[in-house]
Short mmCIF file of C-alpha atoms in Angstrom, two decimals:
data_model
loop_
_atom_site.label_atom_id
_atom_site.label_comp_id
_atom_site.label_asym_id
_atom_site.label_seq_id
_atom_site.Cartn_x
_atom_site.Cartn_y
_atom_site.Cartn_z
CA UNK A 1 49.78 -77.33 60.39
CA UNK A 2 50.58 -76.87 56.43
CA UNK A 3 49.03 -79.09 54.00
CA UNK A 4 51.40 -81.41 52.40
CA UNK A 5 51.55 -81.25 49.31
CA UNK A 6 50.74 -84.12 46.63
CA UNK A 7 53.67 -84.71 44.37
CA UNK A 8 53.60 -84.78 40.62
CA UNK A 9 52.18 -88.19 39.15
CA UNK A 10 53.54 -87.71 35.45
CA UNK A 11 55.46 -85.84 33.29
CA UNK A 12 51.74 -84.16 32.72
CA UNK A 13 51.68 -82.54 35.90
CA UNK A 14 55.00 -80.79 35.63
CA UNK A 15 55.67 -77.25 33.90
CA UNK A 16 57.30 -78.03 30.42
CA UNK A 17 60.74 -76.01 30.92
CA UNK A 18 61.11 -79.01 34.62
CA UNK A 19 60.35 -81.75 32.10
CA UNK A 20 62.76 -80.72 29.35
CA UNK A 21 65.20 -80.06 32.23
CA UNK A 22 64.54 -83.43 33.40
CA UNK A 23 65.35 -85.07 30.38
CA UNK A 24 68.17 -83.51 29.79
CA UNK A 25 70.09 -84.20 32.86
CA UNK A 26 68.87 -87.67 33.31
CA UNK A 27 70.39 -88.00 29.44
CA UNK A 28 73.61 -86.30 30.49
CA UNK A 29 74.26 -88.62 33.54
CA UNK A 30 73.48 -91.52 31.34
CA UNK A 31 76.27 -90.57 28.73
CA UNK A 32 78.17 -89.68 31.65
CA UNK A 33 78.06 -93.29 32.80
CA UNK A 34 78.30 -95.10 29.89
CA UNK A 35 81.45 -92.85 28.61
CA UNK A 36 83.05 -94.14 31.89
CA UNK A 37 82.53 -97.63 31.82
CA UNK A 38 83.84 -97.65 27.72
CA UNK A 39 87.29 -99.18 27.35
CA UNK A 40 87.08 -101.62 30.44
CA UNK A 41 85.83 -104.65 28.34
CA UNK A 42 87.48 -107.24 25.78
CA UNK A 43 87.24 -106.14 22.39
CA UNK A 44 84.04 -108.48 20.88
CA UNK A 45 82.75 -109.14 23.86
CA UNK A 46 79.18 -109.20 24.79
CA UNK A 47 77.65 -106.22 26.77
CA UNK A 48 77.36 -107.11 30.35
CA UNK A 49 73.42 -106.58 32.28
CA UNK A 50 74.13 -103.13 33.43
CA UNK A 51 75.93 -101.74 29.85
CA UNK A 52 72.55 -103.50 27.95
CA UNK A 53 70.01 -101.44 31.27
CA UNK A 54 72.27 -98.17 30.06
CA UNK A 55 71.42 -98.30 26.55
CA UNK A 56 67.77 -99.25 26.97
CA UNK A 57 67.81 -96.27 29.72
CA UNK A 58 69.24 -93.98 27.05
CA UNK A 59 67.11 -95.28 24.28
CA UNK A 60 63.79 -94.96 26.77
CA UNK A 61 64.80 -91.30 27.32
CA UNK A 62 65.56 -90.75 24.06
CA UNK A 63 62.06 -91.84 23.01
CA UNK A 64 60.82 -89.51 25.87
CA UNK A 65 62.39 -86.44 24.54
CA UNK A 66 61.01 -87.16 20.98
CA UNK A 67 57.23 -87.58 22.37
CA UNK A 68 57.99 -84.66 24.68
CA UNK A 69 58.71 -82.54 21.95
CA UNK A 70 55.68 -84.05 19.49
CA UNK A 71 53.28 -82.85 22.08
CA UNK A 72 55.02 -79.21 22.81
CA UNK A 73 54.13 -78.93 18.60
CA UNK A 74 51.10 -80.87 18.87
CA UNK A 75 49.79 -78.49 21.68
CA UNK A 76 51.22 -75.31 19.69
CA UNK A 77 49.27 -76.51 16.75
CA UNK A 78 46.21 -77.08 18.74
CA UNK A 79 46.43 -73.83 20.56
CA UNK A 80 46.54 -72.15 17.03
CA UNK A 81 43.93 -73.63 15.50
CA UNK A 82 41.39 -73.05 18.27
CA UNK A 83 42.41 -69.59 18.13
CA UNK A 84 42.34 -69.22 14.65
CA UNK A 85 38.51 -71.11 14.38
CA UNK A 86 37.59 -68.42 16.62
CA UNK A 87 38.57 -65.66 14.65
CA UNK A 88 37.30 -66.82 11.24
CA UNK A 89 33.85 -67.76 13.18
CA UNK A 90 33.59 -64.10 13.62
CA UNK A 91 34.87 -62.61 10.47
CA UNK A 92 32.37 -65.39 9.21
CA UNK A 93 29.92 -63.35 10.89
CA UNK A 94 30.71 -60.31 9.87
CA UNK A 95 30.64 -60.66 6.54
CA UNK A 96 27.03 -62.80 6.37
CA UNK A 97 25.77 -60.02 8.91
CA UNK A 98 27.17 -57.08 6.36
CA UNK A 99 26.01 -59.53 3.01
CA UNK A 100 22.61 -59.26 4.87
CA UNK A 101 22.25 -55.73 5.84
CA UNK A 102 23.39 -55.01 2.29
CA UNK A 103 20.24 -56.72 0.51
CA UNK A 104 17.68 -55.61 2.84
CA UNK A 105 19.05 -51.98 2.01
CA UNK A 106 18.89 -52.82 -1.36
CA UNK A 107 15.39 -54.60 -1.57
CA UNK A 108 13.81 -51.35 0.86
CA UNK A 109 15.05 -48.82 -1.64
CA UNK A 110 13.17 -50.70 -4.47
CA UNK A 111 16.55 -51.93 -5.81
CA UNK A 112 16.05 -55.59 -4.84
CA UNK A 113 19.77 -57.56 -4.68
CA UNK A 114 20.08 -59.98 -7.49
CA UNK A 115 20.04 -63.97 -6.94
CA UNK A 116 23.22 -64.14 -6.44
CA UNK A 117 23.17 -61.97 -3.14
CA UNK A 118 20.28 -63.36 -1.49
CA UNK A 119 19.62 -63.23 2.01
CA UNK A 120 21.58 -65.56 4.21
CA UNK A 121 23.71 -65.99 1.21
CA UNK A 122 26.99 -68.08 2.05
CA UNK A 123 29.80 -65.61 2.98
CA UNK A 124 32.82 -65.38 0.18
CA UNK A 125 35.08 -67.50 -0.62
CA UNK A 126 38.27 -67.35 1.74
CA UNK A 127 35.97 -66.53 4.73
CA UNK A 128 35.96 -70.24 6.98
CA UNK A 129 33.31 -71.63 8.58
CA UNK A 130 33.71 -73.97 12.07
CA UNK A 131 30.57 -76.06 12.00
CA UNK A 132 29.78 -77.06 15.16
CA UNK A 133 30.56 -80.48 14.72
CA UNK A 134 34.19 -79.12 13.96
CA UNK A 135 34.24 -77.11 17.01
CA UNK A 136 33.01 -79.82 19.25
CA UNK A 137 36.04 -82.08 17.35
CA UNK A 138 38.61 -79.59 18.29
CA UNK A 139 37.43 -79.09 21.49
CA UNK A 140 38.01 -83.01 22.25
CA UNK A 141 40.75 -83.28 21.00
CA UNK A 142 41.88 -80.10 22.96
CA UNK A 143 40.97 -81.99 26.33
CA UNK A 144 42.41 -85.25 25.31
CA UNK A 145 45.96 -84.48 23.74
CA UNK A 146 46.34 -80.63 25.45
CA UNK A 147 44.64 -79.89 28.63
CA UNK A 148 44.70 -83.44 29.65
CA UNK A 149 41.56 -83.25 31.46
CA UNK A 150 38.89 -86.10 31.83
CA UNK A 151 36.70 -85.03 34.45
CA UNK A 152 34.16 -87.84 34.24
CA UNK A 153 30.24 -87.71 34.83
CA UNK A 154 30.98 -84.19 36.16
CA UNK A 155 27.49 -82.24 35.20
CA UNK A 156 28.03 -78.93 33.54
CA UNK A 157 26.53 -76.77 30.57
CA UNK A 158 23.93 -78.37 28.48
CA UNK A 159 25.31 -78.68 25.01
CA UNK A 160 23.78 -75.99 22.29
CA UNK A 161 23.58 -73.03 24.79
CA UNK A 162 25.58 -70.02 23.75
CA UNK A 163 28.53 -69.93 22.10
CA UNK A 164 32.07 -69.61 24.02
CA UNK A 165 35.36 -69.92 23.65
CA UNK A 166 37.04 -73.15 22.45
CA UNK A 167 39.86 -72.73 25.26
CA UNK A 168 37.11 -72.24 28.28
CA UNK A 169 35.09 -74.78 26.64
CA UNK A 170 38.07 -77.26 26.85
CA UNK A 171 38.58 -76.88 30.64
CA UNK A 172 35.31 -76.73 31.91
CA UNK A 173 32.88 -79.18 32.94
CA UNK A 174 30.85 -81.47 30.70
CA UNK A 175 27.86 -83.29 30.83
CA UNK A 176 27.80 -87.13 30.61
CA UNK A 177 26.41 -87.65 26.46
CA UNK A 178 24.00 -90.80 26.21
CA UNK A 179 25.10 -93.42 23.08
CA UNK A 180 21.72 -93.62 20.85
CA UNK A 181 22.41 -97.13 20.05
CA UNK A 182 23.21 -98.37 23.67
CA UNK A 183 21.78 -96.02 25.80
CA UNK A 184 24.57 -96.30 28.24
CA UNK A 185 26.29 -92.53 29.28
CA UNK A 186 29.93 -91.58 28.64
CA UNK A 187 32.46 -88.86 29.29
CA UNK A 188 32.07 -86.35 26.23
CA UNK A 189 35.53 -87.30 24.66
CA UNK A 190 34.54 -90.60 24.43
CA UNK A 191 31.03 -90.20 21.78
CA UNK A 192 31.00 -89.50 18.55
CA UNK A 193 28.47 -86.83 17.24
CA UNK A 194 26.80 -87.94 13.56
CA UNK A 195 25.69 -85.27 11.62
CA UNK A 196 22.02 -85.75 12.88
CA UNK A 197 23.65 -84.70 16.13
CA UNK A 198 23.04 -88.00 17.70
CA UNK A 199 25.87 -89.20 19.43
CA UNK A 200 27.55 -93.05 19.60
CA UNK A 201 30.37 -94.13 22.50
CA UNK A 202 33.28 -95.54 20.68
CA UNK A 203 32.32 -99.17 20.86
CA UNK A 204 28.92 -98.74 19.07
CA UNK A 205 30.79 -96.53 16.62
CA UNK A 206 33.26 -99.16 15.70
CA UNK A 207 30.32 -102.02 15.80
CA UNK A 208 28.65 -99.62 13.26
CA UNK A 209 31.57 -99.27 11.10
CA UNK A 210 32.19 -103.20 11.13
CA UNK A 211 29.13 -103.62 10.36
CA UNK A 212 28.03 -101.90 7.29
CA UNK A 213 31.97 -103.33 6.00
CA UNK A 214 29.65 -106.63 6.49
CA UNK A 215 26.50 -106.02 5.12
CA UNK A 216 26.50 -103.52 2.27
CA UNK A 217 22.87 -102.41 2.46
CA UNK A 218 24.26 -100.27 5.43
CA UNK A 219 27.20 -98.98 3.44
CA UNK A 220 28.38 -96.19 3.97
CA UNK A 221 27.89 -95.83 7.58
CA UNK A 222 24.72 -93.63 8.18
CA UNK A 223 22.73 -92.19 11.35
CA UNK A 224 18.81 -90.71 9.96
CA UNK A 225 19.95 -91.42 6.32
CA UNK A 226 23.32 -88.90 7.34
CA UNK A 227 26.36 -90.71 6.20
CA UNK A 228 28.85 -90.57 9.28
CA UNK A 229 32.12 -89.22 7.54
CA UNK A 230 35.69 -91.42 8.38
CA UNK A 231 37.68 -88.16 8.34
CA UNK A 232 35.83 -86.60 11.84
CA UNK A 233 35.42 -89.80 13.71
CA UNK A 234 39.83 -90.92 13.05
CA UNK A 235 40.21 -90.27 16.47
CA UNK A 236 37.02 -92.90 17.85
CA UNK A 237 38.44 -95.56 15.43
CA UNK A 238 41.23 -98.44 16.20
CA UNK A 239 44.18 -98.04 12.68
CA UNK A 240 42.66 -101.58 11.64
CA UNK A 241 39.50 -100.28 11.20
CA UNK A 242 40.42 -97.09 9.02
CA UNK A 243 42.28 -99.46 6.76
CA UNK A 244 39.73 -101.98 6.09
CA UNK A 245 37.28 -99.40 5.98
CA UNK A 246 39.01 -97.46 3.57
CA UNK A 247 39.13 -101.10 1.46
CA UNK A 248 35.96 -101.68 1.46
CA UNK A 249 35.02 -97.98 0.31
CA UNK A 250 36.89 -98.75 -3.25
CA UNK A 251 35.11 -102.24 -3.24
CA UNK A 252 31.32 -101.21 -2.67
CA UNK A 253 32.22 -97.94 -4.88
CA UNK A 254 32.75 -100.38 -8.01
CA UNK A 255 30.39 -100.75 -10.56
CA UNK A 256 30.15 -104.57 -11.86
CA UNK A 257 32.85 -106.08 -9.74
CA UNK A 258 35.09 -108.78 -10.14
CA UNK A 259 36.42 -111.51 -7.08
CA UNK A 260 39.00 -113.72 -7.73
CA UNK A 261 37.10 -116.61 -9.27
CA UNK A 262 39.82 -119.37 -7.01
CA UNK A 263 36.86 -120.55 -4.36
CA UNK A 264 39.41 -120.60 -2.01
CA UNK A 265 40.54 -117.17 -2.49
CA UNK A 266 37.14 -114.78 -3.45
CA UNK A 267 39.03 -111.88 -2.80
CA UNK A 268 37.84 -108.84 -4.63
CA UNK A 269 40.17 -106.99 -7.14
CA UNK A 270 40.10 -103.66 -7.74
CA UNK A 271 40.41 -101.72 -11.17
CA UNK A 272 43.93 -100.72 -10.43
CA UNK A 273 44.69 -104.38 -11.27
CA UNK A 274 42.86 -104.62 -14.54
CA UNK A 275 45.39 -104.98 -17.88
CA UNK A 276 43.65 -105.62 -21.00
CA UNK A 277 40.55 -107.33 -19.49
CA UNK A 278 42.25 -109.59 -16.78
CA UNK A 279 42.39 -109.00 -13.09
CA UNK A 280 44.91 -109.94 -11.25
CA UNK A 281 44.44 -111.14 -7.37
CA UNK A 282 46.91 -109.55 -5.54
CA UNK A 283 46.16 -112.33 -2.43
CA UNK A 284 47.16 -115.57 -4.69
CA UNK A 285 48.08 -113.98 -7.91
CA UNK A 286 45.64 -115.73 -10.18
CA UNK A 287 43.61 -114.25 -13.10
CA UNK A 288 39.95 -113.75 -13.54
CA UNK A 289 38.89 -112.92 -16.56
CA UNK A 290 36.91 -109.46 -16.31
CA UNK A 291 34.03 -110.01 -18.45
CA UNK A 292 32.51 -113.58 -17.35
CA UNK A 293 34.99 -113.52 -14.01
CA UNK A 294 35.99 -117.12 -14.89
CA UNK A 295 39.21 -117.99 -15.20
CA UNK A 296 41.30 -116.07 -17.65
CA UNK A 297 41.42 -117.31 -20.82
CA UNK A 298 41.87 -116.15 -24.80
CA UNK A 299 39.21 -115.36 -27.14
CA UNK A 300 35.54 -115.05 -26.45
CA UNK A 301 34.57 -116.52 -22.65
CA UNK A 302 33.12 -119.32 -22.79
CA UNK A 303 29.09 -120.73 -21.84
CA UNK A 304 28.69 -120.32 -18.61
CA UNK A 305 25.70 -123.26 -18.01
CA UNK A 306 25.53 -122.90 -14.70
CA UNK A 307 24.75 -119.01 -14.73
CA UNK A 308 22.51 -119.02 -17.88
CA UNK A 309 20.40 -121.22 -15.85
CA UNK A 310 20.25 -118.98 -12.94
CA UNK A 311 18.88 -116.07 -15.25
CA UNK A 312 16.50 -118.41 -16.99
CA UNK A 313 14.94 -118.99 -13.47
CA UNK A 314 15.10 -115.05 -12.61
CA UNK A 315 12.94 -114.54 -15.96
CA UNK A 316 10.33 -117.41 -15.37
CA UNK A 317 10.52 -116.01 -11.84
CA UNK A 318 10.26 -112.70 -12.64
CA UNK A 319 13.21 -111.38 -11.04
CA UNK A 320 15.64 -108.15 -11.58
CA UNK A 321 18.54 -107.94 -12.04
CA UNK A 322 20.82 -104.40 -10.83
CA UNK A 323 22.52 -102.87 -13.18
CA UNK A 324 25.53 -101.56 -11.36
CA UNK A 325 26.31 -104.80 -9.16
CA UNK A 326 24.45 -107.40 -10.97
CA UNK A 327 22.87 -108.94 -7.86
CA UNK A 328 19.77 -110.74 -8.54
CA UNK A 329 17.15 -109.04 -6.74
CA UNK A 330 13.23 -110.57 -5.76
CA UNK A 331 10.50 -108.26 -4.68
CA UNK A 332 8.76 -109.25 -1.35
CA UNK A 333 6.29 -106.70 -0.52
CA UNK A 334 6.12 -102.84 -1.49
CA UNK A 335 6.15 -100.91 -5.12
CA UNK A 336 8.35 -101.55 -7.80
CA UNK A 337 10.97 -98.89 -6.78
CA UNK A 338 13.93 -101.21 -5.99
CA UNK A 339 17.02 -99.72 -4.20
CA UNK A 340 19.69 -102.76 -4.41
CA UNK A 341 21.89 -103.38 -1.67
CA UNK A 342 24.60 -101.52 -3.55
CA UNK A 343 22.56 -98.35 -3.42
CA UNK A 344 21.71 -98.14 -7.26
CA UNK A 345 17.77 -97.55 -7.63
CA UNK A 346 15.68 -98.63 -10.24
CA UNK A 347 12.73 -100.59 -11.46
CA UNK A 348 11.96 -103.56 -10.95
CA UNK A 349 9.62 -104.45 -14.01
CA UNK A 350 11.58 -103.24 -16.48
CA UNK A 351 15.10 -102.54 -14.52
CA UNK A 352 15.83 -98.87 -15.66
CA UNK A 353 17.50 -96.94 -13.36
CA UNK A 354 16.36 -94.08 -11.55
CA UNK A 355 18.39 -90.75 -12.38
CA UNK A 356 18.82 -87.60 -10.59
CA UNK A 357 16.48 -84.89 -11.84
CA UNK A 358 16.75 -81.06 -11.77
CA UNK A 359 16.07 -80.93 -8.20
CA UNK A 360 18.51 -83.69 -6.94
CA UNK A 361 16.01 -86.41 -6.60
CA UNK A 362 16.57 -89.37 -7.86
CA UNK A 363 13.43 -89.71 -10.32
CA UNK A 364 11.65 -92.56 -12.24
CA UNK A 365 12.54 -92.87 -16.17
CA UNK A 366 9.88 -95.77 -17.22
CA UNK A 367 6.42 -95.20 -17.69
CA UNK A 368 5.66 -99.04 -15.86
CA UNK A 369 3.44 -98.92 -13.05
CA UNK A 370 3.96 -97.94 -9.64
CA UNK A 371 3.07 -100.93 -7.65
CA UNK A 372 0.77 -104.24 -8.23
CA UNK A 373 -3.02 -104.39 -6.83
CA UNK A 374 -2.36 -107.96 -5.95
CA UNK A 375 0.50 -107.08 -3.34
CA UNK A 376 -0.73 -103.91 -2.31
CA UNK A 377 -3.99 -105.99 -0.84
CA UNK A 378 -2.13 -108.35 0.56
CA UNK A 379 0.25 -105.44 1.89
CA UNK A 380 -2.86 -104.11 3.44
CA UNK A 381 -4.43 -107.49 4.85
CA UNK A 382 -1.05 -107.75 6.64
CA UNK A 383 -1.22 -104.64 8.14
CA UNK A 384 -4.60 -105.04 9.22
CA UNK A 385 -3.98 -108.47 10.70
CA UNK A 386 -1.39 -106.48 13.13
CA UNK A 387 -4.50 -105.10 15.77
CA UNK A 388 -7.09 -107.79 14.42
CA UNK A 389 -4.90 -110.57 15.55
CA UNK A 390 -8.02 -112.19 17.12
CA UNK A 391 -10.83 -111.43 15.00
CA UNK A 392 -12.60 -114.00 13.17
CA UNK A 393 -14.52 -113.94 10.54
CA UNK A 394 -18.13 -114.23 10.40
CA UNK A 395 -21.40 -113.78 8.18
CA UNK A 396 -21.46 -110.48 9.89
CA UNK A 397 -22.49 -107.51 7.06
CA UNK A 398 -21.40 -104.58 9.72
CA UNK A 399 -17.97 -106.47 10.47
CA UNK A 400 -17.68 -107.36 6.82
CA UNK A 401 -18.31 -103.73 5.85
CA UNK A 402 -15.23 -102.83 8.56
CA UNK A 403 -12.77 -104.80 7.60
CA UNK A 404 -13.25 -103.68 3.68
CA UNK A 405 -13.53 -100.41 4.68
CA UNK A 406 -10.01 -100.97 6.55
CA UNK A 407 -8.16 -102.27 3.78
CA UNK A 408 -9.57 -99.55 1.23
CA UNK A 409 -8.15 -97.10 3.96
CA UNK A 410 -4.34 -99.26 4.25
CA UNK A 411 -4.59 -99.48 0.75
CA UNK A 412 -4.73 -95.88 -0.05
CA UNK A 413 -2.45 -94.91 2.52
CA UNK A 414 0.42 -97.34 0.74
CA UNK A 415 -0.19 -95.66 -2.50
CA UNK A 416 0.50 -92.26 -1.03
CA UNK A 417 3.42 -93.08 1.04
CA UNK A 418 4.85 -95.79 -1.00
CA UNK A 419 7.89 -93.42 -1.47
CA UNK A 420 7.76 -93.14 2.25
CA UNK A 421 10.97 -91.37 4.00
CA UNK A 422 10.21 -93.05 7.21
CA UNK A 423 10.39 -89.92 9.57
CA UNK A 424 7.76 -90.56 12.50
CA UNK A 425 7.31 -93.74 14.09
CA UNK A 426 5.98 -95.01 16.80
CA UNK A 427 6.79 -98.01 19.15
CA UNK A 428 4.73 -101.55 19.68
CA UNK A 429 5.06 -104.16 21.89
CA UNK A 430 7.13 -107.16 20.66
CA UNK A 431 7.58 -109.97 20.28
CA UNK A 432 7.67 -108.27 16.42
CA UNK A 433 9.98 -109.57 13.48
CA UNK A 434 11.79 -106.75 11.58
CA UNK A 435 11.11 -106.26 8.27
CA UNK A 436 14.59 -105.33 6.76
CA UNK A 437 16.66 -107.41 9.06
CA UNK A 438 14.67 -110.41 10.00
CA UNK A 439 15.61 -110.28 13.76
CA UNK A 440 12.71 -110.53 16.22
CA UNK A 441 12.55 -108.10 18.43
CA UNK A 442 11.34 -109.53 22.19
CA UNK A 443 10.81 -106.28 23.76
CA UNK A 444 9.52 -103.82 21.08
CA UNK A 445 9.53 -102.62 17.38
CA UNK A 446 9.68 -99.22 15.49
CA UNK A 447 6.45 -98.93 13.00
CA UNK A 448 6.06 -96.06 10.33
CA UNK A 449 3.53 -93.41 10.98
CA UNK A 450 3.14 -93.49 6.97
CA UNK A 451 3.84 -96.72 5.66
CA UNK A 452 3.44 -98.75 8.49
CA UNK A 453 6.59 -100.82 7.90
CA UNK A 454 8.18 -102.60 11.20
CA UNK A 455 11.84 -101.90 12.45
CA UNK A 456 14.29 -102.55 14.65
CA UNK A 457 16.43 -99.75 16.52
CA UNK A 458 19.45 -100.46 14.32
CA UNK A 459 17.52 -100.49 11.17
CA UNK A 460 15.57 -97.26 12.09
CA UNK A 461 18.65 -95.21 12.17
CA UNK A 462 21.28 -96.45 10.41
CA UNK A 463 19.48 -98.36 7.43
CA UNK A 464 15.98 -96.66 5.90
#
């Protein structure tokens, strides 16, 4: 007995010369119908039910035939720039493998090639690259918009083994990818890859997105201290998104902002809408004056009592202030190298800003001290206190002699790691409080191998 065969579901399933076929008839036998039915009604009159279900018919195919034909070009498009990534991945290759075998000819004949043409140099200009990240892009979007494949928790090839084609590697199989921030495993078209190649499902991507829009100190949005870039991750975010993102990238990029001093507006205004030292809201059209970001006025701006007694406080206090945003900033624990919410370093004794040496590291211009004795101890006692929970104190000389020769050991461990980069850590049972976020953790905590500061998940990777 034959098989029977299942019938097309969609317009997917179907060669493209049936579906523009399709179309086409379906729109002929529609014009057909309505050209028959014209001249048979009063002149003015409304369109009956089945002359209104025509035109919407018409209109639906039209609208067909249009989205029909975007994804014939769409596909085309795709199709060449898969094949064309190929092809400049291998003249890429080429001409690093020739650039290479050039200078070790060179530097074995005594002639040794000059800085310039190093080994492993980058190839010349006009010669593309595909990162892999690219690649792995493309090769979504292939099986989204071109194959139309989603085959689910299939397993197949293990990500990073060698290279193939992008038009195999769009039909076959794929192994489920696990989000880093939930844990939970989707189908590959449906994570994000960061440039630290950890990968986030579209929900945790968005959440990450909203969130830094929320709280600057995780502006821009960054996995291992890699910013995630907007351009490569259009196709994981909702339209609303993109736009407020893309908003709130000109906002946190200002130096010395100014918001709409109305308390019932607060909106910020950009420097597009600056003339002569007035911004104008866009949201309720009022003016704030640039300079004090009071209300606009003529002359010099007027005392501000309110604000000079703010400062007076930082000063008695011993507070900062940031250059770039103004924020007031207090330090807690740690040295005096301050990085504001807004990203600007600097210090906090005397408020000069860290600049960018000759190696591209932000560097210290003061010659103030590095940290106080004071907090460091205290630093250290806290530390301590972490697996001494339970000790007490006693007229003991050896457990006297311990504990000082603990905090002398914590002690000189902060100064040597004060500029920590927070690259091993280590888990510990909760319940444990994080230290940049303030939320407790119930479960566990992240803790420094070198500066011993606490964690949570979210902080770990896409704060420090």
């Amino acid at each position: 007995m034959t098989a029977i065969e299942r019938p097309p579901t969609s317009l997917g399933d179907i060669d493209e010369e049936s579906v523009a076929l399709i179309l086409e008839l379906q729109r002929q036998d529609g014009e057909l119908l309505g050209s028959a039915a014209k001249g048979k009604q009063l002149e003015g009159s409304a369109l009956s039910d089945s002359e209104m279900a025509l035109n919407l018919h018409l209109e639906e195919l039209s609208m067909a035939s249009v989205s029909f034909s975007d994804h014939k070009i769409a596909k085309s498009i795709q199709t060449a720039i898969r094949e064309d990534a190929d092809t400049l991945k291998k003249l890429s290759d080429e001409e690093l493998m020739a650039t290479q075998d050039r200078n070790l000819s060179l530097e074995l004949s005594g002639n040794p090639a000059s800085k310039s043409e190093d080994v492993g140099a980058a190839p010349p200009e006009g010669v593309g690259i595909v990162e892999d990240g690219d690649a792995e892009l493309i090769e979504k979007m292939t099986c989204i918009y071109v194959t139309g494949e989603h085959d689910g928790l299939q397993e197949g090839s293990v990500a990073g083994q060698e290279a193939e084609g992008s038009a195999w590697a769009a039909s076959r199989p794929h192994r489920p990818r696990e989000c880093i921030s939930c844990g939970d495993r989707y189908h590959f078209t449906d994570v994000s890859r960061a440039p630290c190649q950890h990968e986030y499902c579209r929900q945790c991507l968005r959440q990450l997105f909203e969130g830094s829009m929320l709280d600057e100190s995780m502006f821009p949005p960054r996995c291992c201290k890699r910013p995630l870039p907007l351009d490569k991750n259009l196709l994981f975010l909702p339209e609303e998104v993109v736009k407020t993102f893309r908003e709130k990238a000109v906002e946190f990029s200002t130096p010395n902002r100014t918001y709409c001093h109305r308390t019932g507006c607060l909106a910020f205004i950009p420097p597009s809408r600056y003339v002569n030292g007035v911004a104008h809201c866009r949201d309720c059209a009022a003016s704030t004056c640039v300079s004090c970001k009071g209300i606009s006025h003529k002359g010099d701006c007027p005392h501000d009592e309110s604000l000079q007694q703010v400062i007076d406080l930082a000063r008695s206090e011993g507070w900062q202030r940031c250059q770039n945003c103004w924020t007031m900033v207090e330090l807690g624990t740690g040295c005096y190298h301050m990085t504001c919410r807004c990203g600007s370093q600097f210090c906090y004794l005397c408020g000069t800003p860290y600049v960018l040496n000759y190696r591209g590291i932000l560097a210290k211009q003061c010659h103030c001290a590095e940290w106080d004795e004071h907090r460091l101890l205290e630093r250290a006692e806290e530390i301590d206190g972490r697996d001494h929970v339970d000790q007490v104190l006693v007229d003991d000389v050896a457990v006297a002699n311990a504990h000082a020769e603990r905090i002398n050991r914590i002690m000189q461990n902060l100064r040597e790691n004060h500029e920590c980069d927070h690259l091993r850590w280590r888990g510990r049972p909760g319940p444990r409080e994080c230290e940049e976020c303030g939320d407790e953790m119930p479960l566990f905590i992240y803790e420094c191998r070198q500066c011993n500061i606490m964690a949570c998940r979210r902080c770990r990777y896409n704060r420090l």
